mmCIF file of C-alpha atoms in Angstrom:
data_model
loop_
_atom_site.group_PDB
_atom_site.id
_atom_site.type_symbol
_atom_site.label_atom_id
_atom_site.label_comp_id
_atom_site.label_asym_id
_atom_site.label_seq_id
_atom_site.Cartn_x
_atom_site.Cartn_y
_atom_site.Cartn_z
ATOM 1 C CA MET A 1 -14.057 -11.868 -0.467
ATOM 2 C CA ASN A 2 -10.752 -13.760 -0.822
ATOM 3 C CA LEU A 3 -8.975 -13.018 -4.055
ATOM 4 C CA ALA A 4 -5.664 -14.603 -3.095
ATOM 5 C CA PRO A 5 -4.468 -17.420 -5.309
ATOM 6 C CA ALA A 6 -4.792 -20.956 -4.066
ATOM 7 C CA GLY A 7 -1.066 -21.560 -4.406
ATOM 8 C CA VAL A 8 1.827 -22.032 -6.682
ATOM 9 C CA SER A 9 2.284 -25.028 -8.950
ATOM 10 C CA LEU A 10 5.605 -26.497 -9.885
ATOM 11 C CA GLY A 11 5.187 -24.709 -13.213
ATOM 12 C CA GLY A 12 4.818 -21.287 -11.552
ATOM 13 C CA ALA A 13 7.852 -22.002 -9.425
ATOM 14 C CA VAL A 14 9.856 -22.989 -12.512
ATOM 15 C CA ILE A 15 8.808 -19.706 -14.231
ATOM 16 C CA GLY A 16 9.936 -17.677 -11.161
ATOM 17 C CA SER A 17 13.195 -19.641 -11.024
ATOM 18 C CA ILE A 18 13.833 -19.130 -14.760
ATOM 19 C CA ILE A 19 13.363 -15.391 -14.302
ATOM 20 C CA LEU A 20 15.741 -15.358 -11.375
ATOM 21 C CA ILE A 21 18.412 -17.396 -13.201
ATOM 22 C CA LEU A 22 18.215 -15.418 -16.420
ATOM 23 C CA VAL A 23 18.486 -12.094 -14.572
ATOM 24 C CA LEU A 24 21.548 -13.356 -12.738
ATOM 25 C CA GLN A 25 22.996 -14.836 -15.891
ATOM 26 C CA ARG A 26 22.554 -11.538 -17.792
ATOM 27 C CA TRP A 27 24.090 -9.580 -14.919
ATOM 28 C CA TRP A 28 27.119 -11.960 -14.849
ATOM 29 C CA LEU A 29 27.624 -12.214 -18.595
ATOM 30 C CA LYS A 30 26.837 -8.594 -19.601
ATOM 31 C CA GLY A 31 28.559 -6.981 -16.714
ATOM 32 C CA SER A 32 32.212 -6.108 -17.118
ATOM 33 C CA LYS A 33 34.521 -7.067 -14.334
ATOM 34 C CA GLY A 34 36.113 -3.958 -12.875
ATOM 35 C CA LYS A 35 34.326 -1.427 -15.087
ATOM 36 C CA GLY A 36 31.416 0.658 -13.993
ATOM 37 C CA LYS A 37 29.075 -0.423 -16.830
ATOM 38 C CA GLY A 38 28.608 -3.476 -18.988
ATOM 39 C CA ASP A 39 28.621 -3.586 -22.787
ATOM 40 C CA ASP A 40 25.021 -2.561 -22.847
ATOM 41 C CA GLY A 41 25.209 -0.049 -19.981
ATOM 42 C CA GLY A 42 23.831 -2.693 -17.546
ATOM 43 C CA GLY A 43 25.848 -1.465 -14.592
ATOM 44 C CA GLY A 44 28.705 -3.954 -14.627
ATOM 45 C CA ARG A 45 28.969 -6.800 -12.101
ATOM 46 C CA SER A 46 28.409 -4.557 -9.239
ATOM 47 C CA LEU A 47 25.921 -5.942 -6.804
ATOM 48 C CA LYS A 48 24.268 -2.505 -6.928
ATOM 49 C CA ALA A 49 23.011 -3.354 -10.402
ATOM 50 C CA LEU A 50 20.805 -6.190 -8.848
ATOM 51 C CA ILE A 51 19.230 -3.926 -6.174
ATOM 52 C CA PRO A 52 16.174 -2.901 -8.333
ATOM 53 C CA PHE A 53 15.515 -6.606 -9.210
ATOM 54 C CA ALA A 54 15.961 -7.709 -5.554
ATOM 55 C CA LEU A 55 13.607 -4.999 -4.255
ATOM 56 C CA GLY A 56 11.054 -5.893 -6.932
ATOM 57 C CA THR A 57 11.325 -9.519 -5.881
ATOM 58 C CA LEU A 58 10.682 -8.644 -2.218
ATOM 59 C CA TYR A 59 7.722 -6.487 -3.212
ATOM 60 C CA GLY A 60 6.326 -9.360 -5.327
ATOM 61 C CA MET A 61 6.575 -11.733 -2.396
ATOM 62 C CA LEU A 62 4.700 -9.207 -0.237
ATOM 63 C CA ILE A 63 1.845 -8.667 -2.623
ATOM 64 C CA ILE A 64 1.278 -12.384 -3.103
ATOM 65 C CA LEU A 65 0.830 -12.623 0.658
ATOM 66 C CA CYS A 66 -2.079 -10.142 0.575
ATOM 67 C CA ALA A 67 -5.427 -11.750 1.282
ATOM 68 C CA GLY A 68 -7.654 -9.691 -0.922
ATOM 69 C CA GLY A 69 -8.210 -6.486 -2.759
ATOM 70 C CA ILE A 70 -7.054 -5.241 -6.124
ATOM 71 C CA VAL A 71 -3.346 -5.704 -5.423
ATOM 72 C CA ALA A 72 -3.877 -9.358 -4.451
ATOM 73 C CA ALA A 73 -6.164 -9.865 -7.491
ATOM 74 C CA ILE A 74 -3.454 -8.557 -9.861
ATOM 75 C CA ALA A 75 -0.767 -10.704 -8.133
ATOM 76 C CA GLY A 76 -3.181 -13.697 -8.268
ATOM 77 C CA PHE A 77 -3.765 -13.156 -11.970
ATOM 78 C CA ALA A 78 0.021 -13.002 -12.561
ATOM 79 C CA LEU A 79 0.555 -16.158 -10.527
ATOM 80 C CA TRP A 80 -2.330 -17.866 -12.428
ATOM 81 C CA GLY A 81 -0.695 -17.029 -15.738
ATOM 82 C CA ALA A 82 2.773 -18.141 -14.580
ATOM 83 C CA ASN A 83 1.292 -21.391 -13.165
ATOM 84 C CA GLY A 84 -0.468 -22.024 -16.476
ATOM 85 C CA LEU A 85 2.543 -21.219 -18.595
ATOM 86 C CA GLY A 86 4.877 -23.245 -16.492
ATOM 87 C CA ASP A 87 2.466 -26.168 -16.239
ATOM 88 C CA MET A 88 2.062 -26.295 -20.061
ATOM 89 C CA ALA A 89 5.872 -26.241 -20.467
ATOM 90 C CA LEU A 90 6.367 -29.040 -17.938
ATOM 91 C CA ILE A 91 3.543 -31.271 -19.238
ATOM 92 C CA TRP A 92 3.641 -30.690 -23.000
ATOM 93 C CA GLY A 93 7.230 -29.420 -23.250
ATOM 94 C CA VAL A 94 9.170 -32.110 -21.372
ATOM 95 C CA GLY A 95 6.511 -34.697 -20.417
ATOM 96 C CA GLY A 96 6.488 -33.975 -16.712
ATOM 97 C CA GLU A 97 3.761 -33.187 -14.146
ATOM 98 C CA ALA A 98 2.917 -30.025 -12.304
ATOM 99 C CA PRO A 99 1.914 -30.597 -8.694
ATOM 100 C CA MET A 100 1.223 -27.852 -6.218
ATOM 101 C CA VAL A 101 4.346 -26.783 -4.333
ATOM 102 C CA SER A 102 2.927 -24.191 -1.944
ATOM 103 C CA ARG A 103 3.919 -24.272 1.679
ATOM 104 C CA ALA A 104 1.508 -25.947 4.067
ATOM 105 C CA ARG A 105 0.597 -22.745 5.916
ATOM 106 C CA GLN A 106 -0.042 -19.259 4.598
ATOM 107 C CA ILE A 107 1.855 -16.458 6.195
ATOM 108 C CA ALA A 108 -0.604 -13.690 7.299
ATOM 109 C CA LEU A 109 -0.021 -10.027 7.163
ATOM 110 C CA THR A 110 -1.429 -7.850 9.913
ATOM 111 C CA ASN A 111 -3.418 -4.622 9.236
ATOM 112 C CA GLY A 112 -0.203 -2.694 9.760
ATOM 113 C CA GLY A 113 1.581 -4.989 7.335
ATOM 114 C CA TYR A 114 -1.168 -4.252 4.767
ATOM 115 C CA ALA A 115 -0.634 -0.579 5.360
ATOM 116 C CA ILE A 116 3.106 -0.941 4.520
ATOM 117 C CA VAL A 117 2.260 -2.911 1.377
ATOM 118 C CA LEU A 118 -0.043 -0.141 0.272
ATOM 119 C CA ILE A 119 2.588 2.488 0.977
ATOM 120 C CA ALA A 120 5.166 0.455 -0.942
ATOM 121 C CA THR A 121 2.704 0.098 -3.847
ATOM 122 C CA ALA A 122 2.182 3.883 -3.939
ATOM 123 C CA LEU A 123 5.953 4.441 -3.852
ATOM 124 C CA ILE A 124 6.570 2.022 -6.726
ATOM 125 C CA GLY A 125 3.687 3.469 -8.700
ATOM 126 C CA GLY A 126 5.002 6.955 -8.185
ATOM 127 C CA ALA A 127 8.586 6.007 -9.159
ATOM 128 C CA TRP A 128 7.247 4.144 -12.205
ATOM 129 C CA ARG A 129 5.269 7.102 -13.331
ATOM 130 C CA TRP A 130 7.552 10.017 -12.558
ATOM 131 C CA SER A 131 11.151 8.818 -12.406
ATOM 132 C CA LYS A 132 13.213 8.999 -15.548
ATOM 133 C CA LYS A 133 15.824 6.624 -14.199
ATOM 134 C CA PHE A 134 13.506 4.026 -12.701
ATOM 135 C CA PRO A 135 14.593 0.527 -14.001
ATOM 136 C CA ARG A 136 11.103 -0.549 -15.052
ATOM 137 C CA LEU A 137 11.976 -3.901 -16.606
ATOM 138 C CA GLN A 138 14.256 -4.984 -13.694
ATOM 139 C CA VAL A 139 11.605 -4.103 -11.167
ATOM 140 C CA ALA A 140 8.809 -5.715 -13.202
ATOM 141 C CA LEU A 141 10.785 -8.935 -13.600
ATOM 142 C CA GLY A 142 11.527 -8.910 -9.917
ATOM 143 C CA VAL A 143 7.928 -8.466 -8.962
ATOM 144 C CA LEU A 144 6.880 -11.360 -11.184
ATOM 145 C CA CYS A 145 9.727 -13.523 -9.789
ATOM 146 C CA GLY A 146 8.618 -12.682 -6.241
ATOM 147 C CA ILE A 147 4.992 -13.550 -7.013
ATOM 148 C CA CYS A 148 5.930 -16.876 -8.477
ATOM 149 C CA LEU A 149 8.313 -17.806 -5.652
ATOM 150 C CA GLY A 150 6.661 -16.187 -2.633
ATOM 151 C CA LEU A 151 4.281 -18.992 -1.877
ATOM 152 C CA ASN A 152 6.756 -21.698 -2.772
ATOM 153 C CA GLY A 153 7.492 -24.248 -0.104
ATOM 154 C CA GLY A 154 11.152 -24.386 -0.881
ATOM 155 C CA VAL A 155 14.077 -22.069 0.031
ATOM 156 C CA ALA A 156 12.879 -19.110 -2.091
ATOM 157 C CA GLY A 157 9.461 -19.233 -0.350
ATOM 158 C CA MET A 158 11.092 -19.218 3.021
ATOM 159 C CA MET A 159 12.240 -15.633 2.383
ATOM 160 C CA ALA A 160 8.625 -14.628 2.693
ATOM 161 C CA LEU A 161 8.505 -15.557 6.369
ATOM 162 C CA PRO A 162 11.090 -13.055 7.671
ATOM 163 C CA LEU A 163 9.857 -10.488 5.086
ATOM 164 C CA ALA A 164 6.281 -10.792 6.280
ATOM 165 C CA ASN A 165 7.353 -10.557 9.958
ATOM 166 C CA THR A 166 9.478 -7.485 9.196
ATOM 167 C CA VAL A 167 6.678 -5.774 7.378
ATOM 168 C CA ASN A 168 4.184 -6.651 10.153
ATOM 169 C CA ILE A 169 6.515 -5.161 12.758
ATOM 170 C CA ALA A 170 7.119 -2.003 10.627
ATOM 171 C CA GLY A 171 3.380 -1.723 10.110
ATOM 172 C CA GLY A 172 2.708 -2.163 13.799
ATOM 173 C CA TRP A 173 5.267 0.570 14.517
ATOM 174 C CA TRP A 174 3.853 2.876 11.844
ATOM 175 C CA THR A 175 0.170 2.420 13.032
ATOM 176 C CA GLY A 176 1.185 2.667 16.670
ATOM 177 C CA THR A 177 -0.164 -0.798 17.595
ATOM 178 C CA ILE A 178 3.089 -2.343 18.858
ATOM 179 C CA LEU A 179 2.751 -3.361 22.441
#
């Protein structure tokens, strides 16, 4: 049973881009240049402050590439919601249209790649549950951003190609199936 979403609409890609831009804007404006923390304790303008969001985005791109299962169903539901919200904003908000903007060919994960996605899911779930310093909102926004942009046919979606290949290679190494 294939639970993967059919693709991302322009509205879903806009929602992912809005999340990305707002996170970067907040990082830039709230971070203090030269100090360790911003006005709200956000970590300053250090690039280290963006690591949780970036890792969440990469993870979101990975789970949207999954072909089935519960993880793909959750990612598909999130993408469906983002597509719908973005499409409504484009059509009713500014009078535009919302065509599909998915790339022409889906990137496939191997069985080893799926194993790495499952391990990453367990690690994120464990950190979410047991870590007192885990940046939940940054990671959650990153995951949603990655889900929205992972199937995109543009530049952001092209990040999924080397990511999927890297995960497939790591999975092949981990399962011992690399030839």
